[in-house]
CSV table of C-alpha atoms (C1' of nucleotides) in Angstrom, one decimal:
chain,number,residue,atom,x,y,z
A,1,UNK,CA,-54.8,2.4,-32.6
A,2,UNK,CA,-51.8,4.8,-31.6
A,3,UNK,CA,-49.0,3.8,-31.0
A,4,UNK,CA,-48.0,1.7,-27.5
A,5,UNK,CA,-44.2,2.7,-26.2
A,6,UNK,CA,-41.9,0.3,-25.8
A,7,UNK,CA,-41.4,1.0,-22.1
A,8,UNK,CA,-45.3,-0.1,-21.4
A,9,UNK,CA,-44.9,-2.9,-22.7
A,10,UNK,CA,-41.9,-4.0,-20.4
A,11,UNK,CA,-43.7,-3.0,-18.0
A,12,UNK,CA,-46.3,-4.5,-18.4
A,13,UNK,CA,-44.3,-7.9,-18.7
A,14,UNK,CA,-43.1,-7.4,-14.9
A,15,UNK,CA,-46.8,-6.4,-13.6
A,16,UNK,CA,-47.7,-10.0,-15.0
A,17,UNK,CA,-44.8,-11.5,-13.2
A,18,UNK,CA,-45.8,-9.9,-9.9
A,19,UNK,CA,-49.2,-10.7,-10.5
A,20,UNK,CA,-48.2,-14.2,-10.6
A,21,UNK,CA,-46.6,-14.2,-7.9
A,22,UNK,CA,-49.4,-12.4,-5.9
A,23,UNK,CA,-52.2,-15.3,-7.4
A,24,UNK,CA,-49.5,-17.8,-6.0
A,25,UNK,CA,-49.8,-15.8,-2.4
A,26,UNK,CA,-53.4,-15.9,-2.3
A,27,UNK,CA,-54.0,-12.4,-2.7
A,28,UNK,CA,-56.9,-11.4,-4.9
A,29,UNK,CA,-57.1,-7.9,-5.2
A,30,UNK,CA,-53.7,-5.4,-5.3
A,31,UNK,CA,-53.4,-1.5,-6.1
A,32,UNK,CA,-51.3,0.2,-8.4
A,33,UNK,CA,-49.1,1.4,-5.5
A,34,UNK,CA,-48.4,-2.3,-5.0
A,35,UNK,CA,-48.0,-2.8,-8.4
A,36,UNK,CA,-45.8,-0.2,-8.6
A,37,UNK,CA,-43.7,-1.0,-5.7
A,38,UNK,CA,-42.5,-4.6,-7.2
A,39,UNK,CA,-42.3,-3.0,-10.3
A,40,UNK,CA,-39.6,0.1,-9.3
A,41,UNK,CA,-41.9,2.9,-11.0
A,42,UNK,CA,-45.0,4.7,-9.6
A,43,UNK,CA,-48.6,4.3,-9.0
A,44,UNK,CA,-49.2,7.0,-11.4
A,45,UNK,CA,-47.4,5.1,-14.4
A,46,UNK,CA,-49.3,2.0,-13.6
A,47,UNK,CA,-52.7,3.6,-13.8
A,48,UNK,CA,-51.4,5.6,-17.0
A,49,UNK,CA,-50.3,2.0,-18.4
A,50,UNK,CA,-53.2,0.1,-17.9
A,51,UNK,CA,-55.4,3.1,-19.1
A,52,UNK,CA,-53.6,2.9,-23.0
A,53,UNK,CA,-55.6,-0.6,-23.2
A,54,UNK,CA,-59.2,-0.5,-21.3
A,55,UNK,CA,-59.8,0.3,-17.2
A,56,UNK,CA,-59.6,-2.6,-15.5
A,57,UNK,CA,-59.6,-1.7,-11.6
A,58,UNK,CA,-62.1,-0.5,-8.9
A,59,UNK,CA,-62.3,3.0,-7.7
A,60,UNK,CA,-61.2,2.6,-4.1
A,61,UNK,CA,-60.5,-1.4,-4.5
A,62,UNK,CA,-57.9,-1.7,-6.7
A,63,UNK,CA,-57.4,-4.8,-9.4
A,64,UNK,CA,-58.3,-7.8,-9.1
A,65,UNK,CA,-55.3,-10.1,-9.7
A,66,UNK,CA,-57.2,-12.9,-11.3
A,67,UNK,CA,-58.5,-10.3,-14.2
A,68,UNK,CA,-55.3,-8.3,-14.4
A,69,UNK,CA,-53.5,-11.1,-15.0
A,70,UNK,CA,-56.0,-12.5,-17.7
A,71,UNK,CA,-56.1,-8.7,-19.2
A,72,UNK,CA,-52.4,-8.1,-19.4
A,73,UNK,CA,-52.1,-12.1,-20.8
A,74,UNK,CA,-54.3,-11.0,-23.3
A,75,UNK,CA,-52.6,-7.6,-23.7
A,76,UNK,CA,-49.6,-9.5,-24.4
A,77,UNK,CA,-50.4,-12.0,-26.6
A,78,UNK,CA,-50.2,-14.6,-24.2
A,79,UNK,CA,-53.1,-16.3,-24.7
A,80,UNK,CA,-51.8,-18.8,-27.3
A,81,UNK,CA,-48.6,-21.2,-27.6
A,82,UNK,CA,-45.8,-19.6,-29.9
A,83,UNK,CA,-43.7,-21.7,-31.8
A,84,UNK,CA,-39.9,-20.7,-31.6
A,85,UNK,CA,-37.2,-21.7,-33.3
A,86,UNK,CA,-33.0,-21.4,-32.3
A,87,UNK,CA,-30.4,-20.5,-35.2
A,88,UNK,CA,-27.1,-21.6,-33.9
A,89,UNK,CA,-26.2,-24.8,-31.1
A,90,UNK,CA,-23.0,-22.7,-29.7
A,91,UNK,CA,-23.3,-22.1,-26.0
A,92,UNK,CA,-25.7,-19.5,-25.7
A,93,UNK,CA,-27.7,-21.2,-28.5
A,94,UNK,CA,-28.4,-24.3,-26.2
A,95,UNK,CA,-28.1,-22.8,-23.0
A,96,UNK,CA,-31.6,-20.9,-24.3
A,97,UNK,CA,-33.0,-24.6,-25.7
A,98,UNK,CA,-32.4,-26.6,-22.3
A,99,UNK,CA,-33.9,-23.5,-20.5
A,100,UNK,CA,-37.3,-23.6,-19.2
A,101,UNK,CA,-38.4,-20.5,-18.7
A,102,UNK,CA,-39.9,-20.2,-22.4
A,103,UNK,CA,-41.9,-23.1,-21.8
A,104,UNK,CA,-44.3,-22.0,-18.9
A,105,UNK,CA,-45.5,-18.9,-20.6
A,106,UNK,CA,-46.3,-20.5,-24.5
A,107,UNK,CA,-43.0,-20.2,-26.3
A,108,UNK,CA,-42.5,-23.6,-27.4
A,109,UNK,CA,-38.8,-24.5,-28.9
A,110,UNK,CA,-39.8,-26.9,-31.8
A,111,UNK,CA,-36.2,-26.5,-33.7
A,112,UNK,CA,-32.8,-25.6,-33.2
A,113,UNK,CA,-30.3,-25.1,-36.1
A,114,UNK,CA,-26.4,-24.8,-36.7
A,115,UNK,CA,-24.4,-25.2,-39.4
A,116,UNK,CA,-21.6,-27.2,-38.4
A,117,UNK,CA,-22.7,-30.2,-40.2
A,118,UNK,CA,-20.9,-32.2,-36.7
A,119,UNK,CA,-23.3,-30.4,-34.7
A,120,UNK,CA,-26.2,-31.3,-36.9
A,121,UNK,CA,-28.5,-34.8,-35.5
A,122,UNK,CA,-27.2,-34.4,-32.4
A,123,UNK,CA,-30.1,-33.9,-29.4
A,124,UNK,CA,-30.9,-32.2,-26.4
A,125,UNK,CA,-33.9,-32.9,-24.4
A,126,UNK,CA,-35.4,-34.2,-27.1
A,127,UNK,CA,-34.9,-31.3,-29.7
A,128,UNK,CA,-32.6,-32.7,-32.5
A,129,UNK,CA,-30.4,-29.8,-34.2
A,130,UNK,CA,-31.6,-29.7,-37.7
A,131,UNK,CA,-29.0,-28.2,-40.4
A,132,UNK,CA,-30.1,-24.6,-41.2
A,133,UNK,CA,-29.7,-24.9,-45.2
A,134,UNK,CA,-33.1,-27.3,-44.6
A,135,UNK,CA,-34.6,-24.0,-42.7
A,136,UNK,CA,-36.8,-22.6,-45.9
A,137,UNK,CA,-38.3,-26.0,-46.3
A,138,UNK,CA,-38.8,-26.8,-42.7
A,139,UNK,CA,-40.8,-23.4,-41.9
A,140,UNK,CA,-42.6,-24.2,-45.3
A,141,UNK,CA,-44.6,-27.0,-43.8
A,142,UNK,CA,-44.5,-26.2,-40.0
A,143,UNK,CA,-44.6,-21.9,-39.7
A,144,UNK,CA,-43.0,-20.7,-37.0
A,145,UNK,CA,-43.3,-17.3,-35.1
A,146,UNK,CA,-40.6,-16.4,-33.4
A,147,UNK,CA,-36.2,-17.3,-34.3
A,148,UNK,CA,-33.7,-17.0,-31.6
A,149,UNK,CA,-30.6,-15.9,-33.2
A,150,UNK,CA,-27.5,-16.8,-31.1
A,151,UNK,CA,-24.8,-17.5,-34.2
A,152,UNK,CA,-21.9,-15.2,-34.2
A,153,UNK,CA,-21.7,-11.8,-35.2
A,154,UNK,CA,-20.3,-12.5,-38.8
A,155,UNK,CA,-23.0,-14.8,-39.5
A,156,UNK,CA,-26.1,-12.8,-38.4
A,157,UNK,CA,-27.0,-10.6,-40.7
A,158,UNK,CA,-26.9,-13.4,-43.4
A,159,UNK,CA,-29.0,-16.0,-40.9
A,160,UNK,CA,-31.3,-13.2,-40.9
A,161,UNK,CA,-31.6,-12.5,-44.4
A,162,UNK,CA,-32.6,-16.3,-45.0
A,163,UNK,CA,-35.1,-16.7,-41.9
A,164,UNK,CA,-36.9,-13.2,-43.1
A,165,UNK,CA,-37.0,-15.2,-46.8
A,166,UNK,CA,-38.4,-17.9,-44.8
A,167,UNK,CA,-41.2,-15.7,-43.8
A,168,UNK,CA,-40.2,-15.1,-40.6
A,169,UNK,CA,-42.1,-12.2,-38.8
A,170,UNK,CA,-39.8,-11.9,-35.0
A,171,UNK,CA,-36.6,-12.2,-34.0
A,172,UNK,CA,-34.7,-12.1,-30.5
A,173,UNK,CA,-31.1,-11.2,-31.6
A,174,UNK,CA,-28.0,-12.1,-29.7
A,175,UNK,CA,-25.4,-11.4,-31.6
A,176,UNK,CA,-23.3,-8.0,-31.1
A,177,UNK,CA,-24.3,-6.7,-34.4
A,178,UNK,CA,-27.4,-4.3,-35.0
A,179,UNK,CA,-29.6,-6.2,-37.5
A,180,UNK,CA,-31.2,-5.0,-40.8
A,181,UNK,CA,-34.7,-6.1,-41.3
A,182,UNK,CA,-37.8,-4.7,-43.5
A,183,UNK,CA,-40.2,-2.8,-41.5
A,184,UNK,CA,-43.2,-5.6,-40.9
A,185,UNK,CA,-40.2,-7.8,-39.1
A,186,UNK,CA,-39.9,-7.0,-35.3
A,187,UNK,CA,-36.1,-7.3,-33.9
A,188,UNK,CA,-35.7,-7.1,-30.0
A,189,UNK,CA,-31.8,-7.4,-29.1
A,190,UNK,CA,-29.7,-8.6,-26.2
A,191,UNK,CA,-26.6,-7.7,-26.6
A,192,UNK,CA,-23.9,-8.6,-23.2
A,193,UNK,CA,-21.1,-6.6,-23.9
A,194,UNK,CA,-23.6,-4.1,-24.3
A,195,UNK,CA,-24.8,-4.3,-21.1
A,196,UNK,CA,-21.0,-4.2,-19.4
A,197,UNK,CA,-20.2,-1.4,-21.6
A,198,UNK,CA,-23.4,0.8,-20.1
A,199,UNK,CA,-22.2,-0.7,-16.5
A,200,UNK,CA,-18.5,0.1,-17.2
A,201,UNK,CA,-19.7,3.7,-18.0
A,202,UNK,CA,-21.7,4.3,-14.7
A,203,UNK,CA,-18.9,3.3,-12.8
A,204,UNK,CA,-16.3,5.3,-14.4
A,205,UNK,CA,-19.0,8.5,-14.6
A,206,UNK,CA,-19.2,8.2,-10.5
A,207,UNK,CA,-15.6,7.9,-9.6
A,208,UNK,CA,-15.2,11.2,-12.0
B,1,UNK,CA,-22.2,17.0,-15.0
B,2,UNK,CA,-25.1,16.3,-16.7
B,3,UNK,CA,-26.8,12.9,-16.4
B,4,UNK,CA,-26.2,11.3,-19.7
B,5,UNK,CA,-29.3,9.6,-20.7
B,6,UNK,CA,-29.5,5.6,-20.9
B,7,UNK,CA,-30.0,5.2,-24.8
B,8,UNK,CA,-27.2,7.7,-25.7
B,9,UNK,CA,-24.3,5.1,-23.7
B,10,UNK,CA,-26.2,2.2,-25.8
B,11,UNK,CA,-25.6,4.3,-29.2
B,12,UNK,CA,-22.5,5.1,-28.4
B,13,UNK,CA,-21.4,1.3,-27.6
B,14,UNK,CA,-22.8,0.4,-31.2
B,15,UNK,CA,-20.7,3.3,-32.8
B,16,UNK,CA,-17.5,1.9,-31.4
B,17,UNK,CA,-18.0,-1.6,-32.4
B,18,UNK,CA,-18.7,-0.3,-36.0
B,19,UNK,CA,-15.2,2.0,-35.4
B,20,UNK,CA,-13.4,-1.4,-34.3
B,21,UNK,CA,-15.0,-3.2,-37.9
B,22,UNK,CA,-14.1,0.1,-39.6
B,23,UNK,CA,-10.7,0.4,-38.5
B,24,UNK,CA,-10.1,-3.3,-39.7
B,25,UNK,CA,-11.1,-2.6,-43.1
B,26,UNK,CA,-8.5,0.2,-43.0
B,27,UNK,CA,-11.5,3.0,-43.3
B,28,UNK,CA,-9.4,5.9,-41.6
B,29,UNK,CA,-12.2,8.7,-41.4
B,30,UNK,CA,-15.9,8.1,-40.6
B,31,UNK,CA,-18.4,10.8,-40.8
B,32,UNK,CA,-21.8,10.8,-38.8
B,33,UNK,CA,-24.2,9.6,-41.7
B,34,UNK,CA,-21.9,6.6,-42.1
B,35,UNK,CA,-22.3,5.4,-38.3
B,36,UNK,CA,-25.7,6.3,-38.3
B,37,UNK,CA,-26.4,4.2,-41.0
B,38,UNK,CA,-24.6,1.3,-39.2
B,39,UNK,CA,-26.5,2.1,-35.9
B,40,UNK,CA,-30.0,2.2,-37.1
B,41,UNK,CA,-30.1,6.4,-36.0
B,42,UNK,CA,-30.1,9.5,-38.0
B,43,UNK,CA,-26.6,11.8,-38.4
B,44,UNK,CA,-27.8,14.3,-36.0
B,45,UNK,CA,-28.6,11.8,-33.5
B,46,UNK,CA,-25.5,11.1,-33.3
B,47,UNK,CA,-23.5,14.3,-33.7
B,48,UNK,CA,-25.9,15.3,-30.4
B,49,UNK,CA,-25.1,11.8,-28.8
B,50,UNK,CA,-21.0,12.9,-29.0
B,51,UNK,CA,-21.6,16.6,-28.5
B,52,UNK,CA,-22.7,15.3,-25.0
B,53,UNK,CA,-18.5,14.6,-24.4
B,54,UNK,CA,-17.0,16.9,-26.3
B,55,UNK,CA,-16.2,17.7,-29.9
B,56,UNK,CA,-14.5,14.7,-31.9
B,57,UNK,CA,-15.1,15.4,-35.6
B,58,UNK,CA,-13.7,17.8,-38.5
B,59,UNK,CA,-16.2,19.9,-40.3
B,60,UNK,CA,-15.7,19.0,-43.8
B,61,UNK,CA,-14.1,16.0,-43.2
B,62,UNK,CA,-15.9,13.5,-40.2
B,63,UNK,CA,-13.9,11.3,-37.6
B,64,UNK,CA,-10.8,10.3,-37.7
B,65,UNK,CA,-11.9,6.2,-36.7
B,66,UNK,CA,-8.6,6.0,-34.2
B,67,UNK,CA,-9.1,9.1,-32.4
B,68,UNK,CA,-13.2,8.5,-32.3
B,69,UNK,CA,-12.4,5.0,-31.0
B,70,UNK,CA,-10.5,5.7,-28.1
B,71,UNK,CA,-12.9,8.8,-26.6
B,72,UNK,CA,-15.7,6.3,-27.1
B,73,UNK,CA,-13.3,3.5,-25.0
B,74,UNK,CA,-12.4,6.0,-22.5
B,75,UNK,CA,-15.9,8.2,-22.7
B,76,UNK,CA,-17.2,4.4,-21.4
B,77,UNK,CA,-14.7,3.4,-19.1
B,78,UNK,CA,-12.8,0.9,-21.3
B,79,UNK,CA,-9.5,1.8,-20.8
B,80,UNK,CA,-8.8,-0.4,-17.9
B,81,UNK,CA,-9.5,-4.2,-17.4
B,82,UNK,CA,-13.0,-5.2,-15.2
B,83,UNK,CA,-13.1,-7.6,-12.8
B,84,UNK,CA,-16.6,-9.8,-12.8
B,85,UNK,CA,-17.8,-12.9,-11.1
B,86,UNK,CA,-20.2,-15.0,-12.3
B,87,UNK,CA,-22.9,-15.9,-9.8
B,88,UNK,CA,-24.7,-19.2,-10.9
B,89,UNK,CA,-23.3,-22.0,-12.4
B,90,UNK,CA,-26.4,-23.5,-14.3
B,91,UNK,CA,-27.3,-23.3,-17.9
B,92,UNK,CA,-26.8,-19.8,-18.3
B,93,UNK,CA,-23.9,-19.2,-15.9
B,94,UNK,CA,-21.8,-22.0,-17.4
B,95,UNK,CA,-22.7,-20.8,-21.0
B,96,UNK,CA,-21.8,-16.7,-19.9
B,97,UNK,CA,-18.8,-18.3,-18.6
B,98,UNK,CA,-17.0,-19.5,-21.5
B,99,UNK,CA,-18.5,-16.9,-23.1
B,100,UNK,CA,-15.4,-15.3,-25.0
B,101,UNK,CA,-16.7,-11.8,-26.4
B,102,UNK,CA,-15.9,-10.3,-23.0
B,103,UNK,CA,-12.2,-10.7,-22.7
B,104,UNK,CA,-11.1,-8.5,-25.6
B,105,UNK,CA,-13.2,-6.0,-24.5
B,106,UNK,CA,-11.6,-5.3,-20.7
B,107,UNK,CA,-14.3,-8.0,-18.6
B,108,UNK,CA,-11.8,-10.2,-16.7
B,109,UNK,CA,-13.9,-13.1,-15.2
B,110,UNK,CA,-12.1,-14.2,-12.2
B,111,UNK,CA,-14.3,-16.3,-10.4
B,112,UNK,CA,-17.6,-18.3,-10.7
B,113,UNK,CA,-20.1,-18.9,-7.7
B,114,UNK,CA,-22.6,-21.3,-6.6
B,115,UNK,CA,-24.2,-23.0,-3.6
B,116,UNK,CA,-24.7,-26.2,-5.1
B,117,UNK,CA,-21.8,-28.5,-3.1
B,118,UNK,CA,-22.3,-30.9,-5.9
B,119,UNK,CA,-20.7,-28.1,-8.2
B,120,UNK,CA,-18.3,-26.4,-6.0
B,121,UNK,CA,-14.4,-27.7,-7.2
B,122,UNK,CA,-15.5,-28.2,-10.6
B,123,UNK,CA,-13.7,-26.3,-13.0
B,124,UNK,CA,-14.4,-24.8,-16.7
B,125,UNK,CA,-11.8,-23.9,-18.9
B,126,UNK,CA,-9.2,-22.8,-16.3
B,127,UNK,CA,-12.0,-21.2,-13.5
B,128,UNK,CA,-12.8,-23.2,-10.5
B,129,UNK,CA,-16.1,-23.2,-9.2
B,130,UNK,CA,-16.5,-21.6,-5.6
B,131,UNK,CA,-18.7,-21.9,-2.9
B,132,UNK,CA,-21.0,-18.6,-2.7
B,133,UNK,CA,-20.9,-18.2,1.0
B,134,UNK,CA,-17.1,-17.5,0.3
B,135,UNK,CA,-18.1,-14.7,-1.8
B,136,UNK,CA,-17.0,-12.1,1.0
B,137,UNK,CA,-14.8,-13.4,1.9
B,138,UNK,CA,-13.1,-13.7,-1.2
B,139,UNK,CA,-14.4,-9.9,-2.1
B,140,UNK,CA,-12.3,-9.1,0.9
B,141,UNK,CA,-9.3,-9.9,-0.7
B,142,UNK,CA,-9.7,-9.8,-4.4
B,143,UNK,CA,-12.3,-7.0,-4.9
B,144,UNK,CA,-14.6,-7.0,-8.3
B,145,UNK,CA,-16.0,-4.9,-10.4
B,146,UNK,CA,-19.2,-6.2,-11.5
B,147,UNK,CA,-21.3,-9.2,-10.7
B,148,UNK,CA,-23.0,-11.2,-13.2
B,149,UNK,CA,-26.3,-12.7,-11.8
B,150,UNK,CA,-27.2,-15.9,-13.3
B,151,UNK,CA,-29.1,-17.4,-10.9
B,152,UNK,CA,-33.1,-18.8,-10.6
B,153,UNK,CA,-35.5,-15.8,-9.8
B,154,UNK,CA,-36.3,-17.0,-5.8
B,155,UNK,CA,-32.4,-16.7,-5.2
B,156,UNK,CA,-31.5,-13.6,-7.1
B,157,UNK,CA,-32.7,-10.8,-4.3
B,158,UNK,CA,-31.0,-13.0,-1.8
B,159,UNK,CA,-27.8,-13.5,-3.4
B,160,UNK,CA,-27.9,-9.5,-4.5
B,161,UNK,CA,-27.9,-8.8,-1.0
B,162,UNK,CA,-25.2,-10.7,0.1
B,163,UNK,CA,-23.1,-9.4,-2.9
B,164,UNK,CA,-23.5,-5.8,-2.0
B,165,UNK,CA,-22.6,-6.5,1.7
B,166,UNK,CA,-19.7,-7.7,0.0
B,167,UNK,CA,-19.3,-4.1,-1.8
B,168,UNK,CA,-20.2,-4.9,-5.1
B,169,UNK,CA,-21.4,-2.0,-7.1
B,170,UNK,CA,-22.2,-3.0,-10.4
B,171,UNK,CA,-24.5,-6.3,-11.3
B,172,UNK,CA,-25.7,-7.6,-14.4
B,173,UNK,CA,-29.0,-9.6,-13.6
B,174,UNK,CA,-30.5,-12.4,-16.1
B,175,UNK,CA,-33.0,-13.7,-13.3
B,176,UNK,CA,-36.1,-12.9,-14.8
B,177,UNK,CA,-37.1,-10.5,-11.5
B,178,UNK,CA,-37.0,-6.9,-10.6
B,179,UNK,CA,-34.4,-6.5,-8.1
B,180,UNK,CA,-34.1,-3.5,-5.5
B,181,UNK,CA,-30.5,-2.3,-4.4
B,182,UNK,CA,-29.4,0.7,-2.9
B,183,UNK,CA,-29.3,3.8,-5.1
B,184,UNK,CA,-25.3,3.8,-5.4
B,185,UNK,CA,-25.3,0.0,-7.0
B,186,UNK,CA,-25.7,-0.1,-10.9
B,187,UNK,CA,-28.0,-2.6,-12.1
B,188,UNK,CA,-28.9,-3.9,-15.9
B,189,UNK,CA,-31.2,-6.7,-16.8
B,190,UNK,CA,-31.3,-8.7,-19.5
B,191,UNK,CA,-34.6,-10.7,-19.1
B,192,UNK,CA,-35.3,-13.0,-22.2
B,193,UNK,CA,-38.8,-13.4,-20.9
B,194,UNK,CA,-39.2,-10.0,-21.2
B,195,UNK,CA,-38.0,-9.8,-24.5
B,196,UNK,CA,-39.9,-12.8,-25.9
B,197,UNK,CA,-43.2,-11.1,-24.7
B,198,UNK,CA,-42.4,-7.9,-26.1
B,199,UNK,CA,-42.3,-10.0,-29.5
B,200,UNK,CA,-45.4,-11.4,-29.1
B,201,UNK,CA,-47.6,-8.2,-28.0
B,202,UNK,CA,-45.8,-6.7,-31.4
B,203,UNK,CA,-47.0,-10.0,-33.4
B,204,UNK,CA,-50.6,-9.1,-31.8
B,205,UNK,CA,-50.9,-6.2,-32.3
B,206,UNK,CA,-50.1,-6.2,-35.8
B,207,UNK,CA,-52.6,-9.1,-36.6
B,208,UNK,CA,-55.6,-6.5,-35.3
C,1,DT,C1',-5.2,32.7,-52.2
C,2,DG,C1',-10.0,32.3,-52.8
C,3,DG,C1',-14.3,29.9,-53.7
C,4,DG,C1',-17.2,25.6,-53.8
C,5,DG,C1',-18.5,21.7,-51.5
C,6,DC,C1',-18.8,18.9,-47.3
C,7,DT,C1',-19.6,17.9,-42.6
C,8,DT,C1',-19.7,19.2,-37.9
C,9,DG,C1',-21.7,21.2,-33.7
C,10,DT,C1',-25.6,23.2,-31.6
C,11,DG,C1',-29.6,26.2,-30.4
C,12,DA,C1',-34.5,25.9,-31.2
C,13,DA,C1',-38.6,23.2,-32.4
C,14,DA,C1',-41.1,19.1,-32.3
C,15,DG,C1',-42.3,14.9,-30.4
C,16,DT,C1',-42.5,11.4,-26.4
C,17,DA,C1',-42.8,9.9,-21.8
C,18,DT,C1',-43.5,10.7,-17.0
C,19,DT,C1',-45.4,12.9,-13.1
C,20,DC,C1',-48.9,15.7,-10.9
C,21,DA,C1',-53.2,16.5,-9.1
C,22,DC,C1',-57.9,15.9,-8.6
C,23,DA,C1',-62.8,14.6,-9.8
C,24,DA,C1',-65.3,10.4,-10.0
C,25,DA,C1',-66.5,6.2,-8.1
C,26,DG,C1',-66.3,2.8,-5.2
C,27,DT,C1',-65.9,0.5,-0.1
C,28,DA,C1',-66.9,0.2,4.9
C,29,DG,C1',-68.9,1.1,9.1
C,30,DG,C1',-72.2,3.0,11.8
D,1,DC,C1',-78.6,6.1,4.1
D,2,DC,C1',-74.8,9.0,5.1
D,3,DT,C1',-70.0,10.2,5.9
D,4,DA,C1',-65.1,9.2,5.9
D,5,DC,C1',-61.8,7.0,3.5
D,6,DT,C1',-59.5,4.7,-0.4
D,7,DT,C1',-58.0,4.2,-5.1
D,8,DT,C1',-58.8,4.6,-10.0
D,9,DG,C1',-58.7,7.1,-14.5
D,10,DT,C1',-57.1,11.0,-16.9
D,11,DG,C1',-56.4,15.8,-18.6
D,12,DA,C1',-52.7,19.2,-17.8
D,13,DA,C1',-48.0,20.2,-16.6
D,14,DT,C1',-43.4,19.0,-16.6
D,15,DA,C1',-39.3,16.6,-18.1
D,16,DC,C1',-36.8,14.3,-21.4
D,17,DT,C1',-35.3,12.9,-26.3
D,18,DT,C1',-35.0,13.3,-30.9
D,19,DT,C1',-35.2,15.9,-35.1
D,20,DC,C1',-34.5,20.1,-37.7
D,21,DA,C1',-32.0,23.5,-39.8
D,22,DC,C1',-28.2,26.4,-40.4
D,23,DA,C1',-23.9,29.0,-39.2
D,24,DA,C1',-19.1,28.0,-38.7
D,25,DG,C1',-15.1,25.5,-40.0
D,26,DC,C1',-12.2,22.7,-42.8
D,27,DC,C1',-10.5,20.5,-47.2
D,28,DC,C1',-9.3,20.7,-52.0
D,29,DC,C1',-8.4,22.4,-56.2
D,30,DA,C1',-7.9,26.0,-59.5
DNA sequence: TGGGGCTTGTGAAAGTATTCACAAAGTAGG
DNA sequence: CCTACTTTGTGAATACTTTCACAAGCCCCA
């Protein structure tokens, strides 16, 4: 199957949300020019998205929302609970375990981990932070799919080293550092001062 | 001038954070192989990427990691001190907040928002928390740089509006929705959502 | 001072992604 | 059932990004 860009897929992520949202509003059929109006692109690169996975409208109808959402869910990989684990209980790391967006769409925080053995047994809503030496073991008798990783940059490329020993297959970074993995481990970063950086340079490109 | 393309400002953020590491290790000359190596690119990826701004480097010899470091500040607008607001003072607001990897690089946060009463007055480490319907008011007199969205997805577009009738022209969004602002107001999002998706379709697709 | 060995800077080529544009297929209303 | 209208699905065209490949420039050492 070739290859599906990385764009389509985001993409495809906010045509779900919209689709949601549209279910939620009663509507039962929208068009790509709809879809594509929510979704700031054009009706053309809907269509062309959909099209790399199956044809799901009607000429002259559009798509139903019901069975796009189901399609793109299943598209996705949506269709089942993931189990995700969070390396490091600093502030971002439990900011991300008390928030609930994960759990409405099947990621399902079942560990967090630090370190700091002062840190470790402590408990937010109900998920107890578990020392990360125990991590090997832990994923051993409970696999998981998916580790956070919101430890400082120093720390990061060694965290990673043990979770990919663990077997771990995903991993949504957070820490400022670009991450070395072996090819059958998917990385997806966030990176803030990233993100200000590429703000800081549109605003200094304009005033020039 | 040309309009530099998104994913060269991104590689060119990584390069100077590995130029900041090198410089610390006392590494005085880099040459492109090296920070491609660090940046997950190739060597001519990222000659091209500076050949965009000019011409840094010595044949024979690479960059000299002081003078490559500050074109890379000033090529992205980081020779000057940012002044951001944090709008939201939930999980992720609080947590951005106190945040501390943005001060050394020029991000100044001078005030955080919210409409919650029950959280206006409150105060984290030295920055009160303000009423957002004083935001432009407050924008009147203290202008900002860039806004920091951190609030739930049915407020965001609201809240954006307000904040660039308040002249804001640069916001980083974390509300998991696709925001539309007029075409002179820069806009990133970071949507873990998103990202956690784009993990899964990659777990998916690998399985079939 | 001259030659060997590196490394940059950059056009040209290859590879990707987006947009265009239109036939095909459906709806709706008489 | 037929005609007018709408919207999809998709090759072809365009635009954009990355990679290739090599001349030009610089350092170092003999």
């Amino acid at each position: 199957m070739k290859r599906i860009a990385d764009s389509t897929v985001r993409r495809l992520s906010v045509y779900l949300r919209f689709l949601e949202g549209s279910s939620q509003r009663g509507l039962t059929t929208v068009s790509s020019a709809e879809l594509a109006r929510h979704g700031g692109t054009t009706s053309a690169q809907v269509r062309k998205d959909l099209s790399f996975f199956g044809s799901f409208g009607k000429r002259g109808l559009g798509y139903s929302v019901p069975e796009l959402t189901n399609s793109i869910r299943d598209i996705l990989g949506l269709g089942r609970e993931w189990n995700v684990v969070i390396v490091g209980a600093g502030k971002i790391g439990t900011a991300l375990a008390q928030y609930d967006g994960f759990r409405p769409r099947g990621f399902h925080v079942v560990a967090v981990y630090d370190t700091d053995s002062g840190k470790v047994g402590t408990r937010w809503d109900g998920i107890v932070v578990r020392d990360f030496s125990q991590v090997a073991r832990d994923l051993a008798s409970q696999p998981i799919d998916i580790a956070v990783l919101a430890v400082p940059a120093e720390g990061a490329q060694d965290a990673v080293r043990r979770l990919v020993d663990a077997g771990v297959k995903a991993i949504l970074n957070f820490a400022p550092v670009q991450l070395k993995v072996p090819p059958d481990v998917a990385v997806r970063s966030v990176n803030m001062a990233m993100e200000l950086e590429g703000l800081s340079y549109e605003l200094s490109s304009r005033a020039r």
